[in-house]
Amino acid sequence: MGSKNLKAIVVKGTRPIEYAYPEELRRYVRELNVKLGSSARGVSLRKFGSAGSVGIYNEIGNIPVRNFAWVGGMIMRSSK
């Protein structure tokens, strides 16, 4: 789609979405929320938000500084 300069597809409707198995979906979402909420990552996200990962990502060079551009043979990193 990108080669045809298509940037987005927008859909607007007025009818509610119908699910094939609504009760199974509700049960699955509840179970998933419990698992995610009690995991170490879930607890960290709740406590610090997504910004809590910035320090770790900086240490491993995973912050998109200058779109991960190589400068002088190494990736630039943000300052601490």
Coordinates of C-alpha atoms in Angstrom, one line a residue:
M1 CA 0.0 0.0 0.0
G2 CA 2.9 2.4 0.7
S3 CA 4.0 2.2 -2.9
K4 CA 0.6 3.7 -3.9
N5 CA 1.1 6.6 -1.5
L6 CA -1.8 5.3 0.7
K7 CA -1.2 6.8 4.1
A8 CA -4.2 5.6 6.1
I9 CA -7.6 3.8 5.9
V10 CA -10.4 5.3 8.0
V11 CA -13.6 3.4 8.7
K12 CA -16.6 4.8 10.5
G13 CA -19.6 2.8 11.5
T14 CA -22.7 3.2 13.6
R15 CA -23.4 -0.4 14.5
P16 CA -21.8 -2.1 17.5
I17 CA -19.1 -4.8 16.8
E18 CA -20.4 -8.3 17.1
Y19 CA -18.1 -11.0 18.4
A20 CA -18.5 -14.7 17.6
Y21 CA -17.9 -15.8 21.2
P22 CA -18.4 -12.8 23.5
E23 CA -18.3 -14.6 26.8
E24 CA -15.1 -16.5 25.9
L25 CA -13.5 -13.1 24.8
R26 CA -14.5 -11.5 28.2
R27 CA -13.0 -14.4 30.1
Y28 CA -9.8 -14.4 28.1
V29 CA -9.4 -10.6 28.6
R30 CA -9.9 -10.9 32.3
E31 CA -7.4 -13.7 32.6
L32 CA -4.9 -11.8 30.5
N33 CA -5.3 -8.6 32.6
V34 CA -4.6 -10.6 35.8
K35 CA -1.5 -12.3 34.3
L36 CA -0.1 -9.0 32.9
G37 CA -1.0 -7.0 36.0
S38 CA 0.8 -9.5 38.4
S39 CA 3.9 -9.9 36.2
A40 CA 7.2 -8.1 37.0
R41 CA 6.8 -6.0 33.8
G42 CA 3.2 -5.2 34.7
V43 CA 4.1 -4.1 38.2
S44 CA 7.0 -2.0 36.8
L45 CA 4.8 -0.3 34.2
R46 CA 2.1 0.5 36.8
K47 CA 4.8 2.0 39.2
F48 CA 7.0 3.9 36.7
G49 CA 5.1 4.0 33.4
S50 CA 6.8 3.3 30.1
A51 CA 9.4 5.9 30.9
G52 CA 10.8 3.5 33.5
S53 CA 12.6 1.6 30.7
V54 CA 14.5 4.5 29.3
G55 CA 17.6 3.9 31.4
I56 CA 17.9 0.3 30.5
Y57 CA 17.2 1.0 26.8
N58 CA 19.9 3.7 26.9
E59 CA 22.5 1.3 28.3
I60 CA 21.9 -1.3 25.6
G61 CA 21.8 1.4 22.8
N62 CA 18.1 1.0 22.0
I63 CA 17.0 4.6 22.1
P64 CA 16.3 6.0 18.6
V65 CA 18.7 9.0 18.8
R66 CA 19.0 10.4 15.3
N67 CA 17.0 7.4 14.1
F68 CA 19.7 5.0 15.3
A69 CA 22.3 6.8 13.1
W70 CA 25.9 5.7 13.2
V71 CA 28.2 8.6 14.1
G72 CA 31.9 8.1 14.1
G73 CA 31.6 4.3 14.1
M74 CA 29.3 4.0 17.1
I75 CA 25.7 4.7 17.8
M76 CA 25.1 8.0 19.7
R77 CA 23.5 7.5 23.1
S78 CA 21.6 9.9 25.2
S79 CA 23.4 11.4 28.2
K80 CA 22.6 10.2 31.7

